[in-house]
Coordinates of C-alpha atoms in Angstrom, one line a residue:
R1 CA 138.0 183.9 171.2
N2 CA 137.4 180.5 169.4
L3 CA 140.1 181.7 167.8
G4 CA 142.3 182.1 170.6
L5 CA 142.5 185.8 170.2
S6 CA 142.6 187.7 174.1
R7 CA 139.5 190.1 175.1
S8 CA 141.7 193.2 175.5
Y9 CA 143.2 192.5 171.5
V10 CA 139.2 192.1 170.6
L11 CA 138.6 195.9 171.9
A12 CA 141.2 197.6 170.7
V13 CA 140.3 196.2 167.1
I14 CA 136.8 197.3 167.8
A15 CA 138.2 201.3 168.4
G16 CA 140.5 200.8 165.5
I17 CA 137.8 200.1 163.1
L18 CA 135.6 202.3 164.6
V19 CA 138.5 205.0 165.2
C20 CA 138.8 204.7 160.4
L21 CA 135.2 204.8 160.4
I22 CA 134.9 207.9 162.1
L23 CA 137.2 209.1 159.6
C24 CA 136.2 207.7 156.5
N25 CA 132.6 210.2 157.3
S26 CA 130.3 207.2 157.0
A27 CA 127.3 207.6 159.4
T28 CA 126.1 204.2 158.9
A29 CA 129.3 202.3 158.8
I30 CA 129.7 203.9 162.4
S31 CA 125.7 203.4 163.9
V32 CA 126.2 199.4 162.6
A33 CA 129.6 198.8 164.4
L34 CA 128.8 201.0 167.3
G35 CA 125.4 198.6 167.4
L36 CA 127.1 195.9 167.1
A37 CA 130.6 196.2 169.8
I38 CA 126.9 196.5 172.0
I39 CA 125.4 193.7 170.9
W40 CA 128.1 191.5 171.4
F41 CA 128.7 192.8 174.6
T42 CA 125.1 191.7 175.6
V43 CA 126.2 188.2 174.3
E44 CA 128.2 187.9 176.7
K45 CA 127.0 188.7 179.4
I46 CA 124.2 187.3 179.2
S47 CA 122.6 183.7 178.6
V48 CA 122.1 182.5 175.2
K49 CA 118.5 180.9 176.0
N50 CA 117.3 183.8 176.7
S51 CA 114.9 185.3 173.6
S52 CA 113.1 187.8 175.9
L53 CA 116.5 189.4 176.4
F54 CA 117.2 189.4 173.2
Y55 CA 114.0 190.6 171.2
L56 CA 114.0 193.4 174.0
A57 CA 117.2 194.7 172.6
Y58 CA 115.9 194.3 169.1
V59 CA 113.3 196.9 170.3
T60 CA 115.6 198.9 171.4
V61 CA 117.8 199.0 167.9
L62 CA 114.7 199.4 166.8
L63 CA 113.2 202.5 168.3
F64 CA 117.6 204.2 168.0
S65 CA 116.7 203.9 163.9
V66 CA 113.1 205.4 164.4
L67 CA 113.5 208.3 166.9
L68 CA 117.3 208.6 165.7
P69 CA 116.3 212.1 164.0
F70 CA 114.3 213.2 166.8
I71 CA 117.3 213.2 169.3
D72 CA 119.3 216.5 169.4
L73 CA 122.9 215.3 169.9
G74 CA 124.3 218.3 168.8
G75 CA 124.7 218.8 165.5
N76 CA 128.2 220.5 164.6
D77 CA 129.4 221.7 167.9
V78 CA 129.8 218.3 168.9
Q79 CA 132.8 216.7 168.1
L80 CA 133.3 213.0 168.0
L81 CA 136.3 211.5 169.9
G82 CA 138.1 214.7 169.3
L83 CA 138.9 213.5 165.6
D84 CA 136.9 216.9 163.8
R85 CA 134.2 214.9 162.7
D86 CA 130.9 216.4 164.2
A87 CA 127.8 214.8 164.8
S88 CA 125.5 215.9 162.8
F89 CA 126.0 212.6 161.0
T90 CA 127.3 214.6 158.3
G91 CA 124.7 217.2 157.3
R92 CA 121.5 214.2 158.4
D93 CA 120.7 216.1 160.8
K94 CA 119.5 219.0 158.3
L95 CA 117.5 216.7 156.0
W96 CA 115.5 215.8 159.3
E97 CA 115.1 219.1 160.4
H98 CA 113.1 220.3 157.5
A99 CA 111.6 216.9 155.8
I100 CA 109.5 216.8 159.5
P101 CA 107.2 220.1 158.7
A102 CA 106.8 218.2 155.1
I103 CA 105.6 215.0 157.0
L104 CA 103.1 216.9 159.1
D105 CA 101.4 217.9 155.7
R106 CA 100.5 215.0 155.0
P107 CA 100.4 212.8 158.7
I108 CA 98.1 209.4 157.6
L109 CA 98.9 208.1 154.1
G110 CA 101.7 209.9 153.4
Y111 CA 102.8 211.3 149.3
G112 CA 102.5 207.7 148.5
Y113 CA 105.7 205.7 147.8
H114 CA 108.4 207.3 146.2
T115 CA 106.3 210.2 145.5
F116 CA 108.1 212.6 147.7
F117 CA 111.6 213.4 146.2
S118 CA 109.2 213.0 142.4
M119 CA 110.6 216.4 139.6
D120 CA 106.8 216.6 139.2
P121 CA 106.5 220.9 139.5
F122 CA 104.2 220.2 142.3
S123 CA 106.3 217.7 144.2
P124 CA 107.0 219.0 148.2
A125 CA 110.7 218.0 147.3
W126 CA 110.9 221.3 145.6
E127 CA 110.4 223.4 149.0
F128 CA 112.6 220.8 150.6
W129 CA 115.1 221.3 148.1
A130 CA 115.1 225.4 148.8
H131 CA 116.5 224.3 152.2
F132 CA 119.9 223.9 150.5
D133 CA 121.9 225.8 148.9
Y134 CA 123.9 223.4 146.8
L135 CA 122.2 219.8 148.0
R136 CA 119.6 217.6 146.0
V137 CA 119.2 214.7 147.1
A138 CA 116.7 211.5 147.0
S139 CA 116.5 210.4 150.4
L140 CA 115.8 211.9 154.0
H141 CA 118.6 208.4 155.1
N142 CA 116.5 207.3 157.7
S143 CA 113.6 204.5 157.1
G144 CA 111.2 205.5 159.6
M145 CA 111.3 209.6 158.0
E146 CA 111.0 208.4 154.3
I147 CA 108.2 205.7 155.5
L148 CA 106.5 208.6 156.8
A149 CA 106.6 210.7 154.1
S150 CA 105.6 208.9 151.6
L151 CA 103.3 206.0 153.6
G152 CA 102.5 208.3 157.0
I153 CA 101.5 207.2 159.7
V154 CA 99.5 203.9 158.3
G155 CA 102.5 203.0 156.2
F156 CA 104.7 203.6 159.6
L157 CA 102.4 201.3 161.7
V158 CA 102.9 198.4 158.9
Y159 CA 106.5 199.3 158.9
I160 CA 107.0 198.9 162.9
S161 CA 104.6 195.9 162.8
F162 CA 106.7 194.0 160.3
C163 CA 109.8 194.7 162.1
L164 CA 108.4 192.9 165.1
C165 CA 107.0 190.0 163.9
A166 CA 110.2 189.2 162.0
A167 CA 112.3 189.8 165.4
A168 CA 109.6 187.1 166.6
V169 CA 111.6 185.0 164.2
V170 CA 113.9 184.0 168.1
F171 CA 111.0 182.3 169.7
N172 CA 110.5 180.0 166.7
R173 CA 112.0 176.5 168.8
T174 CA 111.5 174.7 165.6
L175 CA 114.8 176.4 164.1
P176 CA 118.0 175.3 166.1
N177 CA 118.9 178.0 168.5
K178 CA 122.4 179.6 166.3
V179 CA 119.8 180.1 163.3
R180 CA 117.4 181.7 165.4
Y181 CA 120.3 184.1 167.3
I182 CA 121.8 184.8 163.9
L183 CA 118.5 186.0 161.6
L184 CA 117.7 188.4 165.0
L185 CA 121.5 189.5 165.1
L186 CA 121.2 190.4 160.8
L187 CA 118.6 191.9 161.0
S188 CA 119.7 194.3 164.3
A189 CA 122.4 195.3 161.6
F190 CA 120.2 196.0 159.2
T191 CA 118.5 198.0 161.6
L192 CA 120.8 200.2 162.8
G193 CA 121.7 200.7 158.9
S194 CA 118.8 201.7 158.5
A195 CA 118.9 204.7 160.9
T196 CA 121.0 206.8 158.9
E197 CA 120.0 205.4 155.6
F198 CA 116.9 204.3 153.3
G199 CA 117.3 200.6 153.3
L200 CA 114.1 198.7 155.4
F201 CA 110.7 198.5 153.2
Y202 CA 113.1 200.3 150.0
H203 CA 112.3 198.2 146.7
N204 CA 115.3 195.6 145.7
T205 CA 117.1 195.9 148.4
V206 CA 119.2 193.0 150.7
A207 CA 117.8 195.2 153.4
T208 CA 114.6 194.8 152.8
V209 CA 114.8 191.5 151.0
F210 CA 116.8 189.8 154.2
L211 CA 113.6 191.7 156.1
F212 CA 111.1 189.3 154.3
Y213 CA 112.9 186.0 155.0
V214 CA 113.4 186.7 158.6
F215 CA 109.3 187.7 158.4
Y216 CA 109.1 183.9 156.6
C217 CA 111.4 182.3 159.2
A218 CA 109.6 183.9 162.1
G219 CA 106.2 182.1 161.4
I220 CA 106.9 178.5 160.1
D221 CA 106.6 175.1 161.6
Y222 CA 110.7 173.7 160.5
S223 CA 109.6 170.7 162.6
Q224 CA 106.8 169.6 160.8
R225 CA 108.6 170.2 157.3
A226 CA 112.1 168.7 158.7
D227 CA 109.2 164.9 159.4
T228 CA 108.2 165.3 156.0
A229 CA 111.5 165.6 154.4
S230 CA 112.9 162.3 156.5
V231 CA 110.0 160.6 154.8
A232 CA 111.8 157.6 152.0
V233 CA 111.0 158.5 149.0
P234 CA 110.4 155.9 146.8
R235 CA 113.3 155.4 143.4
F236 CA 111.8 154.4 140.3
R237 CA 113.4 152.6 137.1
R238 CA 113.2 154.1 134.2
S239 CA 111.3 152.0 131.5
V240 CA 113.1 151.4 128.9
P241 CA 112.2 151.8 125.6
T242 CA 110.2 148.4 123.7
S243 CA 112.9 148.8 120.7
A244 CA 116.1 149.4 122.9
A245 CA 115.7 146.4 125.1
S246 CA 114.5 143.9 122.2
S247 CA 118.0 145.4 120.8
N248 CA 119.5 144.4 123.8
K249 CA 118.6 140.3 123.6
S250 CA 121.5 137.9 122.7
P251 CA 120.7 135.6 119.3

């Protein structure tokens, strides 16, 4: 709106983007675009001063990302907008379906971080891959499922707690309002992306680094830092060597 664009024009652009994303078969991009569109409408309707509603919206996004593998959307039998694209999330529903029995074999601590898809002869991946004739994936394409397989229920609870604590950055009043809400919106985008990809808690990814950064920001009192930064730092004159000082003296 600051650019003078009408609401109908923005809606048409969003609809066009969604159609293009569906045609390109990107399940992650579709989920992120839909989620951000919902968040955009939410921001339009509610007061930006209500931090609790923003936090509740993030909790909803987080629940959706971890519960998606357990939601039956119809798979290949349901077409998206009549564009010859099914609701199987490009085959991810089959990955999730066959991963659940393997997770239940070691539900408490899992198989170890990045161990589920190891090439070890005793790796559970071999039994998992046996369900597919042509597929050899190295990820379950969902952060929640991946953490359950790798770190079990214990790691999953740590993951949920970490995300909820990071989202509490919206309550940090020592940050400017725009900064708080932008951080939470970006975290929501990464969380939505983790519904169909292993992004959050994956080693050395932008999503994981950003999650830790927001977690850090949520616990810092920036008012004290601002007071410290405002203290004047005395300047010291650079000392001049004696020989150089004597050579500059006039005869």
